[in-house]
Amino acid sequence: MNLRLWFRLFLNQVFISISFVVVIILIIVGPLAILPLDELLFRTVFRLPFILVLLAFIVASSAVYAVYIAFSLNEPYEQIRAKINWLLLGKYKHSIFNQEVNQRSWYDNDKILSNDINRIRERLVQLSADLQEFTAAPVFVGEDTKEEIIEKERSRIARELHDSVSQQLFAAMMMLSAINETIDGQLSEPIKKQLIKVEEVIGNAQTEMRALLLHLRPVALEDRSLKQGITNLLEELYSKVSLELKWELMETTLDSGIEDHLFRIVQEAVSNTLRHAKANKLEVYLNQTQDSVTLKIVDNGVGFESNQPDKVGSYGLRNMRERVVGLGGTFKIVSIKQQGTIVDISIPV
């Protein structure tokens, strides 16, 4: 119960009751002259002064009345407030919207307001569905869709990187290893340190290249479910990088366009982790409820200051945010320096 509301109702009721009693007393001792004022003031009830009993009755009845009215007004208000909070969270299909507002008093504006909120909710559901349909719809450029053109260009760049730069990095690492084995023990300490540094730089370049190739791989799931696509992606990643991986994925029932966007978000997040986070552990969680699908990606990397707009990796985060907003969802990111980053995504379905 709202104590402030109750107290205001109580004071108002006490004031009205006392005013009414004073008027009645003035009529009794004045025009009607039924009792003289001094006799009325000193009259006793149950061996107590009449005025004291009257005041106690007024206070008690006002308190009870204020409690009843406060409960009658507060309960519908709390239900309406809960509906608004669920709307703000994007949970348009929550079961609370199927509940009627409890109406205990004659004050029916609460029910009217609740119906208005339900109409807003229905409109938001429709807008969310239209937005997802628009986002998933292909955009044609000539005879090909924009997505097909982008995928062809991604595949071409990925092949060139793999056949040229990636192979050259691998060859450089092999040559460096051969040099170290051939002249082991014949080099001075400064040169050994330089060779170790060169080996580290080449290793970092290989990790960066793997992340780029992962980023450029096809976006479409190719008749696979979202769970299968993410699982295959992480299993392939596990075989190529020294990263502890954990995933818990639920089978989802989503439109193919939404699944492709979520798969792309996972690719973007994994690529960001490999390139910038310097993490040794990555976790991916996918869950679907009646009204939303949630995706959570957690790493234990170096983290960053969330309020820095030009931080390293911000381009990838911005892409993920734009994809989520385009689907009518919410994008939250929590990052602590030297502890890691959590990306939390929720999409209404």
PDB file of C-alpha atoms in Angstrom, residues 14-244:
ATOM      1  CA  VAL A  14     -10.490  13.619   9.184  1.00  0.00           C
ATOM      2  CA  PHE A  15     -10.859  17.233   8.058  1.00  0.00           C
ATOM      3  CA  ILE A  16     -14.183  16.547   6.322  1.00  0.00           C
ATOM      4  CA  SER A  17     -15.556  14.554   9.280  1.00  0.00           C
ATOM      5  CA  ILE A  18     -14.548  17.157  11.874  1.00  0.00           C
ATOM      6  CA  SER A  19     -16.004  19.942   9.734  1.00  0.00           C
ATOM      7  CA  PHE A  20     -19.265  18.029   9.403  1.00  0.00           C
ATOM      8  CA  VAL A  21     -19.440  17.359  13.180  1.00  0.00           C
ATOM      9  CA  VAL A  22     -18.724  21.011  13.999  1.00  0.00           C
ATOM     10  CA  VAL A  23     -21.550  22.122  11.716  1.00  0.00           C
ATOM     11  CA  ILE A  24     -23.960  19.628  13.339  1.00  0.00           C
ATOM     12  CA  ILE A  25     -22.956  20.782  16.850  1.00  0.00           C
ATOM     13  CA  LEU A  26     -23.467  24.427  15.912  1.00  0.00           C
ATOM     14  CA  ILE A  27     -26.924  23.596  14.589  1.00  0.00           C
ATOM     15  CA  ILE A  28     -27.818  21.630  17.745  1.00  0.00           C
ATOM     16  CA  VAL A  29     -26.713  24.341  20.179  1.00  0.00           C
ATOM     17  CA  GLY A  30     -27.744  27.232  17.937  1.00  0.00           C
ATOM     18  CA  PRO A  31     -30.957  27.387  15.912  1.00  0.00           C
ATOM     19  CA  LEU A  32     -32.394  24.133  17.276  1.00  0.00           C
ATOM     20  CA  ALA A  33     -31.284  24.780  20.892  1.00  0.00           C
ATOM     21  CA  ILE A  34     -31.631  21.104  21.755  1.00  0.00           C
ATOM     22  CA  LEU A  35     -28.726  21.130  24.194  1.00  0.00           C
ATOM     23  CA  PRO A  36     -26.639  23.916  25.651  1.00  0.00           C
ATOM     24  CA  LEU A  37     -23.016  23.913  24.563  1.00  0.00           C
ATOM     25  CA  ASP A  38     -21.529  23.339  28.025  1.00  0.00           C
ATOM     26  CA  GLU A  39     -23.768  20.323  28.647  1.00  0.00           C
ATOM     27  CA  LEU A  40     -22.824  18.819  25.289  1.00  0.00           C
ATOM     28  CA  LEU A  41     -19.117  19.352  25.888  1.00  0.00           C
ATOM     29  CA  PHE A  42     -19.164  17.717  29.325  1.00  0.00           C
ATOM     30  CA  ARG A  43     -21.501  14.830  28.465  1.00  0.00           C
ATOM     31  CA  THR A  44     -19.902  11.356  28.970  1.00  0.00           C
ATOM     32  CA  VAL A  45     -20.182   8.124  27.013  1.00  0.00           C
ATOM     33  CA  PHE A  46     -18.907   4.900  28.596  1.00  0.00           C
ATOM     34  CA  ARG A  47     -17.483   7.100  31.358  1.00  0.00           C
ATOM     35  CA  LEU A  48     -15.423   8.989  28.807  1.00  0.00           C
ATOM     36  CA  PRO A  49     -15.896  12.559  27.603  1.00  0.00           C
ATOM     37  CA  PHE A  50     -18.254  12.691  24.641  1.00  0.00           C
ATOM     38  CA  ILE A  51     -15.885  14.896  22.621  1.00  0.00           C
ATOM     39  CA  LEU A  52     -12.983  12.465  23.143  1.00  0.00           C
ATOM     40  CA  VAL A  53     -15.108   9.481  22.051  1.00  0.00           C
ATOM     41  CA  LEU A  54     -16.298  11.426  19.023  1.00  0.00           C
ATOM     42  CA  LEU A  55     -12.741  12.342  17.996  1.00  0.00           C
ATOM     43  CA  ALA A  56     -11.575   8.733  18.447  1.00  0.00           C
ATOM     44  CA  PHE A  57     -14.448   7.522  16.273  1.00  0.00           C
ATOM     45  CA  ILE A  58     -13.622  10.083  13.585  1.00  0.00           C
ATOM     46  CA  VAL A  59      -9.922   9.113  13.559  1.00  0.00           C
ATOM     47  CA  ALA A  60     -10.636   5.353  13.490  1.00  0.00           C
ATOM     48  CA  SER A  61     -13.296   5.548  10.785  1.00  0.00           C
ATOM     49  CA  SER A  62     -11.125   7.877   8.695  1.00  0.00           C
ATOM     50  CA  ALA A  63      -8.157   5.491   8.971  1.00  0.00           C
ATOM     51  CA  VAL A  64     -10.272   2.495   7.879  1.00  0.00           C
ATOM     52  CA  TYR A  65     -11.837   4.459   5.037  1.00  0.00           C
ATOM     53  CA  ALA A  66      -8.410   5.699   3.859  1.00  0.00           C
ATOM     54  CA  VAL A  67      -7.047   2.132   3.868  1.00  0.00           C
ATOM     55  CA  TYR A  68      -9.957   0.912   1.746  1.00  0.00           C
ATOM     56  CA  ILE A  69      -9.700   3.752  -0.765  1.00  0.00           C
ATOM     57  CA  ALA A  70      -5.883   3.500  -0.937  1.00  0.00           C
ATOM     58  CA  PHE A  71      -6.049  -0.209  -1.723  1.00  0.00           C
ATOM     59  CA  SER A  72      -8.815   0.366  -4.263  1.00  0.00           C
ATOM     60  CA  LEU A  73      -6.786   3.007  -6.094  1.00  0.00           C
ATOM     61  CA  ASN A  74      -3.299   1.550  -5.628  1.00  0.00           C
ATOM     62  CA  GLU A  75      -3.826  -1.998  -6.912  1.00  0.00           C
ATOM     63  CA  PRO A  76      -4.947  -0.974 -10.442  1.00  0.00           C
ATOM     64  CA  TYR A  77      -2.148   1.603 -10.488  1.00  0.00           C
ATOM     65  CA  GLU A  78       0.474  -1.066  -9.712  1.00  0.00           C
ATOM     66  CA  GLN A  79      -0.922  -3.344 -12.438  1.00  0.00           C
ATOM     67  CA  ILE A  80      -0.812  -0.522 -14.978  1.00  0.00           C
ATOM     68  CA  ARG A  81       2.707   0.393 -13.884  1.00  0.00           C
ATOM     69  CA  ALA A  82       3.810  -3.240 -14.316  1.00  0.00           C
ATOM     70  CA  LYS A  83       2.394  -3.299 -17.853  1.00  0.00           C
ATOM     71  CA  ILE A  84       4.274  -0.117 -18.750  1.00  0.00           C
ATOM     72  CA  ASN A  85       7.525  -1.562 -17.349  1.00  0.00           C
ATOM     73  CA  TRP A  86       7.120  -4.720 -19.447  1.00  0.00           C
ATOM     74  CA  LEU A  87       6.510  -2.535 -22.510  1.00  0.00           C
ATOM     75  CA  LEU A  88       9.728  -0.617 -21.786  1.00  0.00           C
ATOM     76  CA  LEU A  89      11.596  -3.939 -21.562  1.00  0.00           C
ATOM     77  CA  GLY A  90      10.231  -4.957 -24.972  1.00  0.00           C
ATOM     78  CA  LYS A  91       8.288  -7.933 -23.557  1.00  0.00           C
ATOM     79  CA  TYR A  92       5.165  -7.283 -25.605  1.00  0.00           C
ATOM     80  CA  LYS A  93       3.792 -10.816 -25.245  1.00  0.00           C
ATOM     81  CA  HIS A  94       4.061 -11.147 -21.471  1.00  0.00           C
ATOM     82  CA  SER A  95       1.093 -12.830 -19.798  1.00  0.00           C
ATOM     83  CA  ILE A  96       0.356  -9.719 -17.723  1.00  0.00           C
ATOM     84  CA  PHE A  97      -1.273  -8.115 -20.772  1.00  0.00           C
ATOM     85  CA  ASN A  98      -3.951 -10.826 -20.712  1.00  0.00           C
ATOM     86  CA  GLN A  99      -4.985  -9.902 -17.169  1.00  0.00           C
ATOM     87  CA  GLU A 100      -7.861  -7.546 -16.476  1.00  0.00           C
ATOM     88  CA  VAL A 101      -7.272  -4.673 -14.081  1.00  0.00           C
ATOM     89  CA  ASN A 102      -8.777  -5.413 -10.655  1.00  0.00           C
ATOM     90  CA  GLN A 103     -11.500  -2.858 -10.152  1.00  0.00           C
ATOM     91  CA  ARG A 104     -12.707  -2.375  -6.568  1.00  0.00           C
ATOM     92  CA  SER A 105     -14.018   1.149  -6.756  1.00  0.00           C
ATOM     93  CA  TRP A 106     -16.317   3.243  -8.906  1.00  0.00           C
ATOM     94  CA  TYR A 107     -13.255   4.962 -10.352  1.00  0.00           C
ATOM     95  CA  ASP A 108     -13.124   3.336 -13.818  1.00  0.00           C
ATOM     96  CA  ASN A 109     -10.436   5.498 -15.447  1.00  0.00           C
ATOM     97  CA  ASP A 110      -7.910   2.804 -14.491  1.00  0.00           C
ATOM     98  CA  LYS A 111      -9.653   0.302 -16.743  1.00  0.00           C
ATOM     99  CA  ILE A 112      -9.787   2.818 -19.583  1.00  0.00           C
ATOM    100  CA  LEU A 113      -6.057   3.519 -19.172  1.00  0.00           C
ATOM    101  CA  SER A 114      -5.296  -0.219 -19.097  1.00  0.00           C
ATOM    102  CA  ASN A 115      -7.206  -0.700 -22.359  1.00  0.00           C
ATOM    103  CA  ASP A 116      -5.241   2.165 -23.906  1.00  0.00           C
ATOM    104  CA  ILE A 117      -1.975   0.491 -22.838  1.00  0.00           C
ATOM    105  CA  ASN A 118      -3.115  -2.786 -24.394  1.00  0.00           C
ATOM    106  CA  ARG A 119      -3.845  -0.985 -27.667  1.00  0.00           C
ATOM    107  CA  ILE A 120      -0.371   0.588 -27.564  1.00  0.00           C
ATOM    108  CA  ARG A 121       1.100  -2.846 -26.896  1.00  0.00           C
ATOM    109  CA  GLU A 122      -0.752  -4.334 -29.904  1.00  0.00           C
ATOM    110  CA  ARG A 123       0.571  -1.515 -32.060  1.00  0.00           C
ATOM    111  CA  LEU A 124       4.131  -2.090 -30.800  1.00  0.00           C
ATOM    112  CA  VAL A 125       3.834  -5.813 -31.550  1.00  0.00           C
ATOM    113  CA  GLN A 126       2.737  -4.991 -35.095  1.00  0.00           C
ATOM    114  CA  LEU A 127       5.511  -2.418 -35.560  1.00  0.00           C
ATOM    115  CA  SER A 128       8.095  -4.882 -34.238  1.00  0.00           C
ATOM    116  CA  ALA A 129       6.890  -7.554 -36.677  1.00  0.00           C
ATOM    117  CA  ASP A 130       6.916  -5.056 -39.569  1.00  0.00           C
ATOM    118  CA  LEU A 131      10.421  -3.914 -38.636  1.00  0.00           C
ATOM    119  CA  GLN A 132      11.728  -7.487 -38.524  1.00  0.00           C
ATOM    120  CA  GLU A 133      10.060  -8.264 -41.862  1.00  0.00           C
ATOM    121  CA  PHE A 134      11.535  -5.132 -43.430  1.00  0.00           C
ATOM    122  CA  THR A 135      15.000  -5.888 -42.042  1.00  0.00           C
ATOM    123  CA  ALA A 136      14.901  -9.483 -43.294  1.00  0.00           C
ATOM    124  CA  ALA A 137      13.548  -8.575 -46.748  1.00  0.00           C
ATOM    125  CA  PRO A 138      16.148  -8.784 -49.562  1.00  0.00           C
ATOM    126  CA  VAL A 139      17.209  -5.565 -51.310  1.00  0.00           C
ATOM    127  CA  PHE A 140      17.779  -6.070 -55.042  1.00  0.00           C
ATOM    128  CA  VAL A 141      20.609  -4.354 -56.906  1.00  0.00           C
ATOM    129  CA  GLY A 142      20.149  -5.311 -60.530  1.00  0.00           C
ATOM    130  CA  GLU A 143      19.539  -9.063 -60.746  1.00  0.00           C
ATOM    131  CA  ASP A 144      21.215  -9.916 -57.445  1.00  0.00           C
ATOM    132  CA  THR A 145      20.231  -8.966 -53.932  1.00  0.00           C
ATOM    133  CA  LYS A 146      22.489  -6.710 -51.916  1.00  0.00           C
ATOM    134  CA  GLU A 147      23.202  -9.624 -49.564  1.00  0.00           C
ATOM    135  CA  GLU A 148      24.295 -11.860 -52.463  1.00  0.00           C
ATOM    136  CA  ILE A 149      26.647  -9.184 -53.798  1.00  0.00           C
ATOM    137  CA  ILE A 150      28.153  -8.655 -50.340  1.00  0.00           C
ATOM    138  CA  GLU A 151      28.570 -12.404 -49.818  1.00  0.00           C
ATOM    139  CA  LYS A 152      30.332 -12.841 -53.167  1.00  0.00           C
ATOM    140  CA  GLU A 153      32.727 -10.010 -52.347  1.00  0.00           C
ATOM    141  CA  ARG A 154      33.350 -11.384 -48.850  1.00  0.00           C
ATOM    142  CA  SER A 155      34.100 -14.829 -50.272  1.00  0.00           C
ATOM    143  CA  ARG A 156      36.486 -13.351 -52.858  1.00  0.00           C
ATOM    144  CA  ILE A 157      38.393 -11.341 -50.233  1.00  0.00           C
ATOM    145  CA  ALA A 158      38.502 -14.335 -47.872  1.00  0.00           C
ATOM    146  CA  ARG A 159      39.949 -16.576 -50.621  1.00  0.00           C
ATOM    147  CA  GLU A 160      42.611 -14.017 -51.517  1.00  0.00           C
ATOM    148  CA  LEU A 161      43.592 -13.529 -47.881  1.00  0.00           C
ATOM    149  CA  HIS A 162      43.748 -17.272 -47.281  1.00  0.00           C
ATOM    150  CA  ASP A 163      45.702 -18.042 -50.460  1.00  0.00           C
ATOM    151  CA  SER A 164      48.171 -15.173 -50.109  1.00  0.00           C
ATOM    152  CA  VAL A 165      48.620 -13.474 -46.748  1.00  0.00           C
ATOM    153  CA  SER A 166      47.612 -16.434 -44.576  1.00  0.00           C
ATOM    154  CA  GLN A 167      49.913 -18.832 -46.443  1.00  0.00           C
ATOM    155  CA  GLN A 168      52.786 -16.356 -46.322  1.00  0.00           C
ATOM    156  CA  LEU A 169      52.367 -15.920 -42.567  1.00  0.00           C
ATOM    157  CA  PHE A 170      52.372 -19.685 -42.135  1.00  0.00           C
ATOM    158  CA  ALA A 171      55.512 -19.973 -44.278  1.00  0.00           C
ATOM    159  CA  ALA A 172      57.209 -17.193 -42.300  1.00  0.00           C
ATOM    160  CA  MET A 173      56.440 -19.000 -39.030  1.00  0.00           C
ATOM    161  CA  MET A 174      57.868 -22.266 -40.413  1.00  0.00           C
ATOM    162  CA  MET A 175      61.022 -20.519 -41.631  1.00  0.00           C
ATOM    163  CA  LEU A 176      61.485 -18.813 -38.287  1.00  0.00           C
ATOM    164  CA  SER A 177      61.091 -22.127 -36.451  1.00  0.00           C
ATOM    165  CA  ALA A 178      63.662 -23.718 -38.784  1.00  0.00           C
ATOM    166  CA  ILE A 179      66.102 -20.876 -38.144  1.00  0.00           C
ATOM    167  CA  ASN A 180      65.710 -21.235 -34.384  1.00  0.00           C
ATOM    168  CA  GLU A 181      66.377 -24.988 -34.564  1.00  0.00           C
ATOM    169  CA  THR A 182      69.355 -24.606 -36.925  1.00  0.00           C
ATOM    170  CA  ILE A 183      71.292 -21.992 -35.022  1.00  0.00           C
ATOM    171  CA  ASP A 184      70.128 -22.817 -31.529  1.00  0.00           C
ATOM    172  CA  GLY A 185      72.833 -21.855 -29.036  1.00  0.00           C
ATOM    173  CA  GLN A 186      74.823 -19.827 -31.563  1.00  0.00           C
ATOM    174  CA  LEU A 187      73.050 -16.500 -31.124  1.00  0.00           C
ATOM    175  CA  SER A 188      73.585 -13.778 -28.581  1.00  0.00           C
ATOM    176  CA  GLU A 189      70.877 -13.018 -26.050  1.00  0.00           C
ATOM    177  CA  PRO A 190      69.714  -9.738 -27.705  1.00  0.00           C
ATOM    178  CA  ILE A 191      69.210 -11.477 -31.061  1.00  0.00           C
ATOM    179  CA  LYS A 192      67.321 -14.341 -29.391  1.00  0.00           C
ATOM    180  CA  LYS A 193      64.972 -11.807 -27.805  1.00  0.00           C
ATOM    181  CA  GLN A 194      64.422 -10.161 -31.185  1.00  0.00           C
ATOM    182  CA  LEU A 195      63.620 -13.523 -32.800  1.00  0.00           C
ATOM    183  CA  ILE A 196      61.171 -14.315 -29.999  1.00  0.00           C
ATOM    184  CA  LYS A 197      59.543 -10.933 -30.567  1.00  0.00           C
ATOM    185  CA  VAL A 198      59.311 -11.572 -34.318  1.00  0.00           C
ATOM    186  CA  GLU A 199      57.728 -14.971 -33.636  1.00  0.00           C
ATOM    187  CA  GLU A 200      55.212 -13.312 -31.306  1.00  0.00           C
ATOM    188  CA  VAL A 201      54.333 -10.681 -33.923  1.00  0.00           C
ATOM    189  CA  ILE A 202      53.792 -13.345 -36.595  1.00  0.00           C
ATOM    190  CA  GLY A 203      51.659 -15.371 -34.171  1.00  0.00           C
ATOM    191  CA  ASN A 204      49.507 -12.313 -33.442  1.00  0.00           C
ATOM    192  CA  ALA A 205      49.186 -11.661 -37.164  1.00  0.00           C
ATOM    193  CA  GLN A 206      48.006 -15.256 -37.699  1.00  0.00           C
ATOM    194  CA  THR A 207      45.401 -14.849 -34.938  1.00  0.00           C
ATOM    195  CA  GLU A 208      44.263 -11.590 -36.525  1.00  0.00           C
ATOM    196  CA  MET A 209      44.043 -13.305 -39.900  1.00  0.00           C
ATOM    197  CA  ARG A 210      41.931 -16.144 -38.467  1.00  0.00           C
ATOM    198  CA  ALA A 211      39.601 -13.559 -36.964  1.00  0.00           C
ATOM    199  CA  LEU A 212      39.327 -11.732 -40.283  1.00  0.00           C
ATOM    200  CA  LEU A 213      38.601 -14.953 -42.172  1.00  0.00           C
ATOM    201  CA  LEU A 214      35.998 -15.842 -39.567  1.00  0.00           C
ATOM    202  CA  HIS A 215      34.488 -12.383 -39.990  1.00  0.00           C
ATOM    203  CA  LEU A 216      34.360 -12.775 -43.782  1.00  0.00           C
ATOM    204  CA  ARG A 217      32.848 -16.248 -43.910  1.00  0.00           C
ATOM    205  CA  PRO A 218      29.295 -16.601 -45.341  1.00  0.00           C
ATOM    206  CA  VAL A 219      26.525 -15.125 -43.228  1.00  0.00           C
ATOM    207  CA  ALA A 220      23.715 -17.423 -44.354  1.00  0.00           C
ATOM    208  CA  LEU A 221      23.109 -20.555 -42.298  1.00  0.00           C
ATOM    209  CA  GLU A 222      22.565 -22.586 -45.496  1.00  0.00           C
ATOM    210  CA  ASP A 223      19.574 -24.687 -44.338  1.00  0.00           C
ATOM    211  CA  ARG A 224      21.059 -25.188 -40.869  1.00  0.00           C
ATOM    212  CA  SER A 225      19.360 -24.127 -37.673  1.00  0.00           C
ATOM    213  CA  LEU A 226      20.807 -21.251 -35.678  1.00  0.00           C
ATOM    214  CA  LYS A 227      21.984 -23.707 -33.024  1.00  0.00           C
ATOM    215  CA  GLN A 228      23.762 -25.862 -35.633  1.00  0.00           C
ATOM    216  CA  GLY A 229      25.370 -22.849 -37.278  1.00  0.00           C
ATOM    217  CA  ILE A 230      26.753 -21.446 -34.011  1.00  0.00           C
ATOM    218  CA  THR A 231      27.891 -24.910 -32.881  1.00  0.00           C
ATOM    219  CA  ASN A 232      29.778 -25.505 -36.149  1.00  0.00           C
ATOM    220  CA  LEU A 233      31.329 -22.046 -35.919  1.00  0.00           C
ATOM    221  CA  LEU A 234      32.590 -22.600 -32.370  1.00  0.00           C
ATOM    222  CA  GLU A 235      33.805 -26.142 -33.070  1.00  0.00           C
ATOM    223  CA  GLU A 236      35.806 -24.871 -36.040  1.00  0.00           C
ATOM    224  CA  LEU A 237      37.177 -22.050 -33.912  1.00  0.00           C
ATOM    225  CA  TYR A 238      38.155 -24.508 -31.166  1.00  0.00           C
ATOM    226  CA  SER A 239      40.343 -26.434 -33.608  1.00  0.00           C
ATOM    227  CA  LYS A 240      42.205 -23.325 -34.758  1.00  0.00           C
ATOM    228  CA  VAL A 241      42.835 -21.118 -31.720  1.00  0.00           C
ATOM    229  CA  SER A 242      43.942 -21.693 -28.142  1.00  0.00           C
ATOM    230  CA  LEU A 243      40.715 -20.482 -26.566  1.00  0.00           C
ATOM    231  CA  GLU A 244      38.591 -22.192 -23.923  1.00  0.00           C
TER     232      GLU A 244
END
